[in-house]
Amino acid sequence: MTSGSESGVHRSLKNQIENILADGDFKAKAGSSMTLAGTDGGKALLIGLGNENKADLQSMRESGAKVTSSLGKIHGKTLTVKFHGIDNAHMAAFVEGMILRDYSYEKYKSKDDDDDSDDGDITIHVSCEEENTASLQKSADLSMAVATGVYLARDLGNAPPNDLYPMEFARQAIEFGSEHDNVEVKVINYDEARTMGMGGLVGVGMGSYRKPCMVIFEINGDKPGPSPCIVGKGITFDTGGISIKPSPSMDEMKYDMHGSATTFGVMQALVASGHKDRVIGLTCMAENMPSSNAQRPGDVITTYSGKTVEVLNTDAEGRLVLSDGLWYAGTHLNPSYMIDLATLTGACVVALGHEASGLWSNNDELLNNIKTAGEHCGEIAWPMPLFKAFEKEMTDSKIADVRNLGAGRWGGSNTAAAFLKQFVPNMEGTDEQIPWAHLDIAGTAWGAKTNKLVKNGATGIHVRTLHHLITGQ
Ligand code: BES
Ligand code: ZN
Ligand code: ZN
């Protein structure tokens, strides 16, 4: 053991650890761990950090996550993490990883009286060199605050679609608004959306008994704009509609509202971390169902922008609800930039797998800022192209202004992004679009087995990226 790290560790436990290390039974490879229980002088968890030169922030987060994931196997709810000779940023990342991995979705599990493994909170003490404690305390507090937003996004993502439908999401948002003096929440309900001419949102949502709505969050509305605006796709269940999806894995389409979950999570994270400037969130909520009142392939709808769309496939519904969300945000909410998040296309998962979200933007500076923020947080957003040819493909409908389906299946995530771009308004009094970026999170919102910061289910992806982008923290 490095000198300095052993203080407070019982002599016999220390001897055993030193024997294990001396014998080479624990090589401290990155991602490895060893649990010592039944040992004299207490229990211990050895966590490998790997080669010092290769230990970046993400590997530190993953090592921290290993602590929390290993806890279930042993009895006891209190432990001390002893850092020695590690710099502040790396210690902070390790602590962040412990916090982020400390989540499971238990709302619908009956309690088993014999099983006390999940009882109670975990208490983790962290020790490090005295001169670093103030800084580490500060970053741990920030991680805890931001994690409340990540947890909220995961809770919303994991919620079953029979219980989380558009107006229930709105109800939770209104409740959130009533709990915080600096948050206003406004809901545009189905009747209002119809009156206002939001043909995209209405077209997608009208086939469901659970009617669609738009939810608008405003944080620190008394501060002058223009301000960042986050827009989320919130399809609480995507059957595909009349262009119905095949049954295998259709249950996963409960996660099709993760864009809205992330949006809500970012709002929570900003409030918890005490952000002082104005920020806007907008979510487009609908359930995409087949029914006698559902929209059909072949329908032409008029969106809130006034542009008409030929609906060639009712399963390409995310872009339809977002067309109204982006237009409303750009024309009513005074954004400095708009970033939408959507589980938009299977094609994005084909392109990038589960390792990165796709990132498109009409503004290089915004794109680079998002990419950098994603890298900093270990949530990769990878640049993808907005070629003119894709826009052309989406605007050559025979009978409407725009079509909701590409001409062929190739480049499907790019044509989807090109569709969205048609609904980004110009900055007032100019012929230049508002800076806008689109994150396709179809591969990163859930089921990313390589994401070590979450056990399973919804990931809460990009809550941290956007919190970091907006606050610089
Ligand atoms: N929600 C889906 C996209 C999706 C599929 C996300 C699988 C994650 C996993 C979206 O609404 C959709 O169905 N998109 C279609 C678009 C197509 C009809 C142009 C798709 O990707 O197949
Ligand atoms: Zn769909
Ligand atoms: Zn969808």
Short mmCIF file of C-alpha atoms and ligand atoms in Angstrom, two decimals:
data_model
loop_
_atom_site.label_atom_id
_atom_site.label_comp_id
_atom_site.label_asym_id
_atom_site.label_seq_id
_atom_site.Cartn_x
_atom_site.Cartn_y
_atom_site.Cartn_z
CA MET A 1 0.00 0.00 0.00
CA THR A 2 1.24 3.48 -0.76
CA SER A 3 2.39 5.12 2.41
CA GLY A 4 -0.23 7.47 3.73
CA SER A 5 -3.16 5.36 2.55
CA GLU A 6 -2.97 2.86 5.41
CA SER A 7 -3.75 5.09 8.35
CA GLY A 8 -6.86 3.95 10.18
CA VAL A 9 -6.67 0.48 8.59
CA HIS A 10 -6.37 -2.32 11.14
CA ARG A 11 -2.91 -3.90 11.29
CA SER A 12 -4.09 -7.41 10.36
CA LEU A 13 -6.27 -6.19 7.48
CA LYS A 14 -3.32 -4.18 6.24
CA ASN A 15 -1.11 -7.28 6.37
CA GLN A 16 -3.59 -9.30 4.38
CA ILE A 17 -3.90 -6.60 1.74
CA GLU A 18 -0.14 -6.37 1.49
CA ASN A 19 0.13 -10.12 1.11
CA ILE A 20 -2.43 -10.12 -1.66
CA LEU A 21 -0.59 -7.36 -3.47
CA ALA A 22 2.83 -8.93 -2.89
CA ASP A 23 1.64 -12.30 -4.19
CA GLY A 24 0.25 -10.63 -7.29
CA ASP A 25 -3.24 -11.90 -6.57
CA PHE A 26 -4.64 -8.44 -7.22
CA LYS A 27 -2.99 -6.62 -10.09
CA ALA A 28 -5.17 -3.49 -9.92
CA LYS A 29 -6.11 -3.65 -13.58
CA ALA A 30 -8.61 -0.95 -14.58
CA GLY A 31 -12.11 -2.19 -13.88
CA SER A 32 -10.99 -5.00 -11.55
CA SER A 33 -12.08 -5.36 -7.96
CA MET A 34 -11.61 -7.74 -5.06
CA THR A 35 -13.81 -8.02 -2.02
CA LEU A 36 -12.21 -9.07 1.27
CA ALA A 37 -14.82 -10.23 3.76
CA GLY A 38 -14.48 -12.49 6.76
CA THR A 39 -11.04 -10.96 7.23
CA ASP A 40 -9.54 -9.96 10.55
CA GLY A 41 -9.71 -6.24 11.21
CA GLY A 42 -12.67 -5.49 8.98
CA LYS A 43 -13.67 -5.83 5.37
CA ALA A 44 -12.08 -4.24 2.38
CA LEU A 45 -12.81 -3.60 -1.25
CA LEU A 46 -9.83 -3.31 -3.54
CA ILE A 47 -10.52 -1.33 -6.70
CA GLY A 48 -8.07 -1.39 -9.59
CA LEU A 49 -7.41 1.94 -11.27
CA GLY A 50 -5.10 0.54 -13.93
CA ASN A 51 -2.01 2.18 -15.33
CA GLU A 52 -1.60 5.63 -13.82
CA ASN A 53 -0.86 7.27 -17.19
CA LYS A 54 -4.00 5.83 -18.72
CA ALA A 55 -6.38 6.65 -15.87
CA ASP A 56 -8.51 9.38 -17.43
CA LEU A 57 -11.61 10.95 -15.88
CA GLN A 58 -13.96 8.39 -17.40
CA SER A 59 -11.95 5.42 -16.13
CA MET A 60 -11.97 7.03 -12.68
CA ARG A 61 -15.76 7.38 -12.86
CA GLU A 62 -16.02 3.74 -13.87
CA SER A 63 -13.77 2.68 -10.98
CA GLY A 64 -15.92 4.68 -8.58
CA ALA A 65 -19.01 2.98 -10.00
CA LYS A 66 -17.35 -0.34 -9.25
CA VAL A 67 -17.41 0.55 -5.54
CA THR A 68 -21.17 1.04 -5.52
CA SER A 69 -21.90 -1.97 -7.72
CA SER A 70 -19.77 -4.21 -5.47
CA LEU A 71 -21.53 -3.13 -2.30
CA GLY A 72 -24.61 -5.27 -2.87
CA LYS A 73 -22.54 -8.42 -2.42
CA ILE A 74 -21.40 -7.67 1.11
CA HIS A 75 -23.17 -6.75 4.31
CA GLY A 76 -22.77 -3.27 5.70
CA LYS A 77 -23.75 0.17 4.52
CA THR A 78 -20.83 2.34 5.62
CA LEU A 79 -17.43 2.51 4.02
CA THR A 80 -14.46 4.79 3.73
CA VAL A 81 -12.70 5.50 0.47
CA LYS A 82 -9.07 6.37 1.05
CA PHE A 83 -7.39 8.43 -1.64
CA HIS A 84 -3.71 9.11 -1.61
CA GLY A 85 -1.58 10.87 -4.19
CA ILE A 86 -4.47 11.39 -6.63
CA ASP A 87 -5.22 14.83 -8.07
CA ASN A 88 -8.47 16.67 -7.46
CA ALA A 89 -10.10 16.13 -10.84
CA HIS A 90 -9.49 12.38 -10.72
CA MET A 91 -10.77 12.05 -7.15
CA ALA A 92 -13.86 14.09 -8.08
CA ALA A 93 -14.53 11.83 -11.05
CA PHE A 94 -14.23 8.73 -8.86
CA VAL A 95 -16.73 10.18 -6.38
CA GLU A 96 -19.06 11.15 -9.22
CA GLY A 97 -18.93 7.56 -10.49
CA MET A 98 -19.85 6.19 -7.06
CA ILE A 99 -22.85 8.50 -6.95
CA LEU A 100 -24.06 7.89 -10.51
CA ARG A 101 -23.95 4.11 -10.14
CA ASP A 102 -25.92 4.28 -6.87
CA TYR A 103 -29.30 4.05 -8.59
CA SER A 104 -31.87 1.36 -9.18
CA TYR A 105 -35.50 1.57 -10.16
CA GLU A 106 -37.52 -0.21 -7.48
CA LYS A 107 -40.85 1.59 -7.63
CA TYR A 108 -42.82 -1.42 -8.83
CA LYS A 109 -41.03 -4.14 -6.80
CA SER A 110 -42.88 -5.55 -3.81
CA LYS A 111 -40.67 -5.66 -0.79
CA ASP A 112 -39.31 -9.09 0.10
CA ASP A 113 -39.22 -9.37 3.92
CA ASP A 114 -36.25 -11.76 3.85
CA ASP A 115 -34.14 -9.55 1.70
CA ASP A 116 -32.63 -6.61 3.52
CA SER A 117 -29.84 -6.08 0.98
CA ASP A 118 -31.38 -2.91 -0.38
CA ASP A 119 -32.38 -1.48 2.95
CA GLY A 120 -31.26 1.98 3.90
CA ASP A 121 -28.87 4.53 2.50
CA ILE A 122 -25.20 3.92 1.91
CA THR A 123 -22.81 6.21 3.78
CA ILE A 124 -19.46 6.76 2.12
CA HIS A 125 -16.70 8.64 3.86
CA VAL A 126 -13.93 9.90 1.65
CA SER A 127 -10.48 10.78 2.91
CA CYS A 128 -7.67 12.50 1.08
CA GLU A 129 -4.76 14.85 1.76
CA GLU A 130 -5.94 17.72 3.91
CA GLU A 131 -5.11 20.45 1.40
CA ASN A 132 -7.49 18.85 -1.12
CA THR A 133 -10.51 18.32 1.11
CA ALA A 134 -12.24 21.67 0.46
CA SER A 135 -12.05 21.24 -3.29
CA LEU A 136 -13.17 17.62 -3.14
CA GLN A 137 -16.09 18.52 -0.88
CA LYS A 138 -17.17 21.16 -3.39
CA SER A 139 -17.09 18.81 -6.36
CA ALA A 140 -18.86 16.06 -4.42
CA ASP A 141 -21.65 18.51 -3.55
CA LEU A 142 -21.95 19.51 -7.19
CA SER A 143 -22.02 15.86 -8.30
CA MET A 144 -24.79 15.14 -5.80
CA ALA A 145 -26.83 18.08 -7.10
CA VAL A 146 -26.43 17.16 -10.76
CA ALA A 147 -27.11 13.49 -9.97
CA THR A 148 -30.60 14.40 -8.73
CA GLY A 149 -31.28 15.43 -12.34
CA VAL A 150 -29.75 12.23 -13.72
CA TYR A 151 -31.83 10.13 -11.31
CA LEU A 152 -34.99 12.02 -12.26
CA ALA A 153 -34.31 11.44 -15.98
CA ARG A 154 -33.77 7.73 -15.28
CA ASP A 155 -36.94 7.51 -13.17
CA LEU A 156 -38.96 9.08 -15.97
CA GLY A 157 -37.32 6.90 -18.61
CA ASN A 158 -37.87 3.70 -16.66
CA ALA A 159 -41.49 4.47 -15.76
CA PRO A 160 -43.96 2.10 -17.45
CA PRO A 161 -45.98 3.64 -20.27
CA ASN A 162 -49.35 2.85 -18.70
CA ASP A 163 -48.47 5.14 -15.80
CA LEU A 164 -46.35 7.76 -17.55
CA TYR A 165 -48.40 9.29 -20.36
CA PRO A 166 -48.24 12.85 -21.74
CA MET A 167 -50.50 14.61 -19.23
CA GLU A 168 -48.94 12.70 -16.31
CA PHE A 169 -45.52 14.02 -17.38
CA ALA A 170 -47.12 17.48 -17.45
CA ARG A 171 -48.56 16.97 -13.97
CA GLN A 172 -45.12 16.06 -12.60
CA ALA A 173 -43.63 19.11 -14.32
CA ILE A 174 -46.26 21.40 -12.80
CA GLU A 175 -45.57 19.88 -9.39
CA PHE A 176 -41.85 20.54 -9.90
CA GLY A 177 -42.68 24.16 -10.78
CA SER A 178 -44.78 24.60 -7.65
CA GLU A 179 -41.92 23.34 -5.48
CA HIS A 180 -39.44 25.98 -6.68
CA ASP A 181 -39.88 29.76 -6.63
CA ASN A 182 -37.60 30.28 -9.62
CA VAL A 183 -39.33 27.75 -11.92
CA GLU A 184 -42.41 28.39 -14.08
CA VAL A 185 -44.10 25.55 -15.93
CA LYS A 186 -46.69 26.07 -18.64
CA VAL A 187 -48.63 23.32 -20.39
CA ILE A 188 -50.20 23.61 -23.83
CA ASN A 189 -52.91 20.96 -23.75
CA TYR A 190 -54.48 19.08 -26.65
CA ASP A 191 -57.31 21.53 -27.29
CA GLU A 192 -54.93 24.49 -27.19
CA ALA A 193 -52.44 22.72 -29.47
CA ARG A 194 -55.26 22.15 -31.97
CA THR A 195 -56.41 25.75 -31.81
CA MET A 196 -52.85 26.96 -32.23
CA GLY A 197 -52.37 24.79 -35.30
CA MET A 198 -49.75 22.42 -33.95
CA GLY A 199 -50.48 19.82 -36.62
CA GLY A 200 -47.33 17.76 -35.91
CA LEU A 201 -47.99 17.23 -32.22
CA VAL A 202 -51.72 16.75 -32.79
CA GLY A 203 -51.27 14.37 -35.74
CA VAL A 204 -49.01 12.05 -33.76
CA GLY A 205 -50.97 12.16 -30.52
CA MET A 206 -54.58 12.14 -31.69
CA GLY A 207 -54.77 8.37 -32.13
CA SER A 208 -54.33 7.82 -28.42
CA TYR A 209 -56.88 8.14 -25.65
CA ARG A 210 -53.99 9.73 -23.73
CA LYS A 211 -53.84 13.09 -25.49
CA PRO A 212 -50.64 14.95 -26.39
CA CYS A 213 -49.36 18.16 -24.87
CA MET A 214 -46.37 20.48 -24.84
CA VAL A 215 -44.63 21.32 -21.57
CA ILE A 216 -42.55 24.50 -21.18
CA PHE A 217 -40.13 25.00 -18.29
CA GLU A 218 -38.62 28.37 -17.52
CA ILE A 219 -35.91 28.71 -14.88
CA ASN A 220 -35.03 32.19 -13.56
CA GLY A 221 -37.51 33.85 -15.93
CA ASP A 222 -36.84 37.22 -14.31
CA LYS A 223 -33.31 37.25 -15.78
CA PRO A 224 -33.05 38.76 -19.25
CA GLY A 225 -32.69 36.44 -22.27
CA PRO A 226 -31.75 35.25 -24.84
CA SER A 227 -31.14 31.94 -23.08
CA PRO A 228 -30.26 28.30 -23.76
CA CYS A 229 -33.26 26.21 -24.75
CA ILE A 230 -33.45 22.41 -24.49
CA VAL A 231 -36.15 20.64 -26.51
CA GLY A 232 -37.06 16.99 -25.87
CA LYS A 233 -38.90 14.29 -27.83
CA GLY A 234 -41.42 12.81 -25.42
CA ILE A 235 -43.18 9.86 -27.04
CA THR A 236 -44.35 8.03 -23.92
CA PHE A 237 -44.91 4.95 -26.09
CA ASP A 238 -44.12 4.46 -29.76
CA THR A 239 -46.06 1.61 -31.35
CA GLY A 240 -45.25 3.09 -34.75
CA GLY A 241 -48.92 4.02 -35.17
CA ILE A 242 -50.62 2.67 -38.31
CA SER A 243 -47.11 1.91 -39.68
CA ILE A 244 -46.96 -0.42 -36.70
CA LYS A 245 -43.69 -1.80 -35.39
CA PRO A 246 -42.95 -5.54 -35.12
CA SER A 247 -43.58 -6.95 -31.61
CA PRO A 248 -40.07 -8.08 -30.57
CA SER A 249 -38.64 -5.51 -28.13
CA MET A 250 -41.57 -3.16 -28.67
CA ASP A 251 -41.68 -2.73 -24.88
CA GLU A 252 -38.45 -0.73 -25.21
CA MET A 253 -40.43 2.01 -26.90
CA LYS A 254 -41.44 3.20 -23.45
CA TYR A 255 -37.99 4.86 -23.52
CA ASP A 256 -38.99 6.89 -26.56
CA MET A 257 -39.56 9.83 -24.22
CA HIS A 258 -35.97 9.96 -22.99
CA GLY A 259 -35.36 13.27 -24.76
CA SER A 260 -38.08 14.78 -22.58
CA ALA A 261 -36.72 12.91 -19.53
CA THR A 262 -33.29 14.45 -20.11
CA THR A 263 -34.85 17.89 -20.57
CA PHE A 264 -36.71 17.61 -17.26
CA GLY A 265 -33.56 16.18 -15.63
CA VAL A 266 -31.46 19.14 -16.81
CA MET A 267 -34.02 21.51 -15.27
CA GLN A 268 -33.80 19.62 -11.98
CA ALA A 269 -29.99 19.58 -12.08
CA LEU A 270 -29.82 23.34 -12.73
CA VAL A 271 -32.19 24.10 -9.86
CA ALA A 272 -30.32 21.78 -7.49
CA SER A 273 -26.92 23.26 -8.36
CA GLY A 274 -28.26 26.79 -7.83
CA HIS A 275 -27.93 28.08 -11.40
CA LYS A 276 -28.81 31.77 -11.51
CA ASP A 277 -29.45 32.52 -15.21
CA ARG A 278 -32.50 31.94 -17.36
CA VAL A 279 -32.82 28.55 -19.08
CA ILE A 280 -35.73 27.15 -21.07
CA GLY A 281 -36.89 23.55 -21.49
CA LEU A 282 -39.63 22.36 -23.81
CA THR A 283 -40.95 18.83 -24.22
CA CYS A 284 -43.25 17.49 -26.94
CA MET A 285 -45.36 14.79 -25.33
CA ALA A 286 -47.50 12.27 -27.23
CA GLU A 287 -48.35 8.58 -27.37
CA ASN A 288 -48.08 7.13 -30.89
CA MET A 289 -50.96 4.65 -31.22
CA PRO A 290 -52.89 3.01 -34.05
CA SER A 291 -56.63 3.64 -33.76
CA SER A 292 -59.63 4.75 -35.78
CA ASN A 293 -58.61 8.29 -34.94
CA ALA A 294 -54.91 7.85 -35.75
CA GLN A 295 -53.15 9.66 -38.58
CA ARG A 296 -52.50 7.59 -41.71
CA PRO A 297 -49.60 7.18 -44.11
CA GLY A 298 -50.53 9.58 -46.88
CA ASP A 299 -51.99 12.26 -44.63
CA VAL A 300 -50.81 15.80 -45.13
CA ILE A 301 -50.60 17.86 -41.96
CA THR A 302 -49.98 21.56 -41.44
CA THR A 303 -47.38 22.15 -38.75
CA TYR A 304 -47.21 25.11 -36.37
CA SER A 305 -44.65 26.73 -38.70
CA GLY A 306 -47.23 26.78 -41.50
CA LYS A 307 -45.19 24.29 -43.52
CA THR A 308 -47.09 21.21 -44.71
CA VAL A 309 -45.75 17.68 -44.22
CA GLU A 310 -46.63 14.55 -46.15
CA VAL A 311 -46.73 11.76 -43.56
CA LEU A 312 -45.41 8.74 -45.44
CA ASN A 313 -44.67 6.66 -42.35
CA THR A 314 -46.44 7.20 -39.04
CA ASP A 315 -43.46 5.62 -37.22
CA ALA A 316 -41.32 8.64 -38.14
CA GLU A 317 -43.29 10.56 -35.51
CA GLY A 318 -40.52 12.10 -33.39
CA ARG A 319 -39.63 14.61 -36.10
CA LEU A 320 -43.29 15.61 -36.40
CA VAL A 321 -43.74 16.52 -32.73
CA LEU A 322 -40.32 18.21 -32.68
CA SER A 323 -41.19 20.34 -35.72
CA ASP A 324 -43.81 22.11 -33.60
CA GLY A 325 -41.58 22.21 -30.52
CA LEU A 326 -38.64 23.80 -32.36
CA TRP A 327 -40.85 26.33 -34.13
CA TYR A 328 -42.64 27.30 -30.91
CA ALA A 329 -39.34 27.58 -28.98
CA GLY A 330 -37.71 29.68 -31.69
CA THR A 331 -40.63 32.07 -32.12
CA HIS A 332 -41.90 32.44 -28.51
CA LEU A 333 -39.15 31.68 -26.02
CA ASN A 334 -36.21 33.92 -26.99
CA PRO A 335 -33.50 31.23 -27.22
CA SER A 336 -29.80 32.02 -27.59
CA TYR A 337 -29.51 28.51 -29.01
CA MET A 338 -31.73 25.43 -29.16
CA ILE A 339 -30.60 21.84 -28.57
CA ASP A 340 -33.05 19.05 -29.18
CA LEU A 341 -32.66 15.53 -27.83
CA ALA A 342 -34.53 12.62 -29.37
CA THR A 343 -34.51 8.85 -29.57
CA LEU A 344 -35.09 9.63 -33.22
CA THR A 345 -33.80 6.84 -35.46
CA GLY A 346 -32.74 3.21 -35.43
CA ALA A 347 -30.32 4.33 -38.16
CA CYS A 348 -28.35 6.31 -35.61
CA VAL A 349 -27.80 3.11 -33.60
CA VAL A 350 -26.62 1.42 -36.80
CA ALA A 351 -24.13 4.25 -37.35
CA LEU A 352 -22.73 4.73 -33.85
CA GLY A 353 -23.84 1.74 -31.79
CA HIS A 354 -24.38 2.43 -28.12
CA GLU A 355 -21.14 4.35 -27.66
CA ALA A 356 -22.14 7.82 -28.76
CA SER A 357 -25.10 10.03 -29.54
CA GLY A 358 -25.27 11.54 -33.01
CA LEU A 359 -24.72 15.30 -33.13
CA TRP A 360 -25.88 17.60 -35.93
CA SER A 361 -25.79 21.38 -35.92
CA ASN A 362 -26.23 24.44 -38.14
CA ASN A 363 -23.54 26.20 -36.08
CA ASP A 364 -19.94 24.98 -35.74
CA GLU A 365 -19.30 26.78 -32.47
CA LEU A 366 -22.35 25.25 -30.82
CA LEU A 367 -21.43 21.83 -32.19
CA ASN A 368 -17.89 22.07 -30.83
CA ASN A 369 -19.10 23.27 -27.44
CA ILE A 370 -21.48 20.32 -27.12
CA LYS A 371 -18.84 17.87 -28.30
CA THR A 372 -16.34 19.23 -25.76
CA ALA A 373 -18.89 19.18 -22.93
CA GLY A 374 -19.80 15.58 -23.82
CA GLU A 375 -16.13 14.52 -23.78
CA HIS A 376 -15.61 16.20 -20.42
CA CYS A 377 -18.53 14.25 -18.95
CA GLY A 378 -17.81 10.90 -20.62
CA GLU A 379 -21.03 11.20 -22.66
CA ILE A 380 -19.80 11.19 -26.24
CA ALA A 381 -21.67 13.22 -28.87
CA TRP A 382 -20.28 12.50 -32.32
CA PRO A 383 -20.52 14.97 -35.23
CA MET A 384 -22.70 13.92 -38.15
CA PRO A 385 -23.37 15.77 -41.45
CA LEU A 386 -26.19 18.08 -42.49
CA PHE A 387 -25.55 17.86 -46.25
CA LYS A 388 -27.74 19.93 -48.56
CA ALA A 389 -28.59 16.69 -50.39
CA PHE A 390 -30.34 15.37 -47.30
CA GLU A 391 -32.43 18.54 -47.04
CA LYS A 392 -33.28 18.22 -50.72
CA GLU A 393 -34.34 14.63 -50.20
CA MET A 394 -36.75 15.67 -47.44
CA THR A 395 -38.23 18.65 -49.29
CA ASP A 396 -39.13 17.01 -52.59
CA SER A 397 -42.60 15.74 -51.63
CA LYS A 398 -44.92 15.65 -54.63
CA ILE A 399 -47.79 17.26 -52.73
CA ALA A 400 -46.46 19.00 -49.59
CA ASP A 401 -43.55 21.20 -48.50
CA VAL A 402 -41.71 18.47 -46.63
CA ARG A 403 -41.93 14.66 -46.41
CA ASN A 404 -41.37 12.80 -43.15
CA LEU A 405 -39.53 9.89 -44.77
CA GLY A 406 -36.33 9.79 -46.80
CA ALA A 407 -36.42 8.53 -50.38
CA GLY A 408 -34.58 5.35 -49.40
CA ARG A 409 -33.40 3.83 -46.17
CA TRP A 410 -29.78 4.98 -46.36
CA GLY A 411 -28.49 7.71 -44.09
CA GLY A 412 -31.74 7.64 -42.11
CA SER A 413 -30.41 9.53 -39.12
CA ASN A 414 -29.08 12.29 -41.42
CA THR A 415 -32.32 12.71 -43.32
CA ALA A 416 -34.16 12.89 -39.99
CA ALA A 417 -31.84 15.70 -38.86
CA ALA A 418 -32.30 17.44 -42.22
CA PHE A 419 -36.07 17.28 -41.66
CA LEU A 420 -35.73 18.94 -38.24
CA LYS A 421 -33.62 21.73 -39.73
CA GLN A 422 -36.63 22.82 -41.82
CA PHE A 423 -38.34 23.84 -38.58
CA VAL A 424 -35.65 26.01 -37.04
CA PRO A 425 -36.82 29.64 -37.33
CA ASN A 426 -34.53 32.49 -38.33
CA MET A 427 -33.23 34.92 -35.75
CA GLU A 428 -35.60 37.86 -35.59
CA GLY A 429 -35.09 40.36 -38.38
CA THR A 430 -32.45 38.22 -40.15
CA ASP A 431 -32.37 35.46 -42.72
CA GLU A 432 -30.04 33.39 -40.55
CA GLN A 433 -31.28 30.47 -38.48
CA ILE A 434 -31.14 30.39 -34.70
CA PRO A 435 -28.11 28.30 -33.63
CA TRP A 436 -29.51 24.80 -33.26
CA ALA A 437 -28.15 21.33 -32.53
CA HIS A 438 -29.79 17.93 -32.60
CA LEU A 439 -28.71 14.97 -30.47
CA ASP A 440 -30.00 11.57 -31.58
CA ILE A 441 -29.87 9.51 -28.37
CA ALA A 442 -31.52 6.36 -29.76
CA GLY A 443 -28.41 4.30 -28.93
CA THR A 444 -27.44 5.93 -25.66
CA ALA A 445 -30.71 6.45 -23.77
CA TRP A 446 -31.00 2.85 -22.60
CA GLY A 447 -29.58 -0.62 -23.07
CA ALA A 448 -25.98 0.54 -23.43
CA LYS A 449 -24.30 -2.46 -21.81
CA THR A 450 -20.90 -0.77 -21.94
CA ASN A 451 -22.19 2.16 -19.86
CA LYS A 452 -20.71 1.22 -16.49
CA LEU A 453 -22.35 4.12 -14.68
CA VAL A 454 -25.78 2.53 -14.78
CA LYS A 455 -26.96 -0.98 -13.92
CA ASN A 456 -29.69 -1.26 -16.53
CA GLY A 457 -32.58 0.67 -18.06
CA ALA A 458 -32.65 4.40 -18.72
CA THR A 459 -29.23 6.07 -18.56
CA GLY A 460 -30.16 9.73 -17.97
CA ILE A 461 -27.84 10.51 -20.90
CA HIS A 462 -26.67 14.10 -21.42
CA VAL A 463 -28.13 15.60 -18.25
CA ARG A 464 -24.53 16.10 -17.15
CA THR A 465 -23.33 17.22 -20.61
CA LEU A 466 -25.97 19.93 -20.82
CA HIS A 467 -25.57 21.02 -17.22
CA HIS A 468 -21.84 21.41 -17.88
CA LEU A 469 -22.44 23.19 -21.19
CA ILE A 470 -24.88 25.66 -19.66
CA THR A 471 -23.11 26.36 -16.36
CA GLY A 472 -19.47 25.68 -17.18
CA GLN A 473 -19.41 23.57 -14.02
N1 BES B 1 -38.43 5.79 -31.75
C1 BES B 1 -38.06 5.34 -33.03
C2 BES B 1 -36.54 5.23 -33.20
C3 BES B 1 -35.84 4.14 -32.45
C4 BES B 1 -35.87 2.84 -32.91
C5 BES B 1 -35.11 4.42 -31.34
C6 BES B 1 -35.18 1.85 -32.24
C7 BES B 1 -34.41 3.44 -30.66
C8 BES B 1 -34.46 2.15 -31.11
C9 BES B 1 -38.55 6.29 -34.10
O1 BES B 1 -39.77 6.90 -33.84
C10 BES B 1 -38.73 5.47 -35.35
O2 BES B 1 -39.52 4.57 -35.32
N2 BES B 1 -37.97 5.80 -36.37
C11 BES B 1 -38.01 5.09 -37.60
C12 BES B 1 -37.91 6.09 -38.70
C13 BES B 1 -38.18 5.54 -40.06
C14 BES B 1 -39.62 5.11 -40.18
C15 BES B 1 -37.85 6.59 -41.08
C16 BES B 1 -36.83 4.12 -37.62
O3 BES B 1 -35.77 4.44 -37.10
O4 BES B 1 -37.00 3.02 -38.15
ZN ZN B 2 -41.45 5.79 -34.40
ZN ZN B 3 -40.18 7.22 -31.82
#
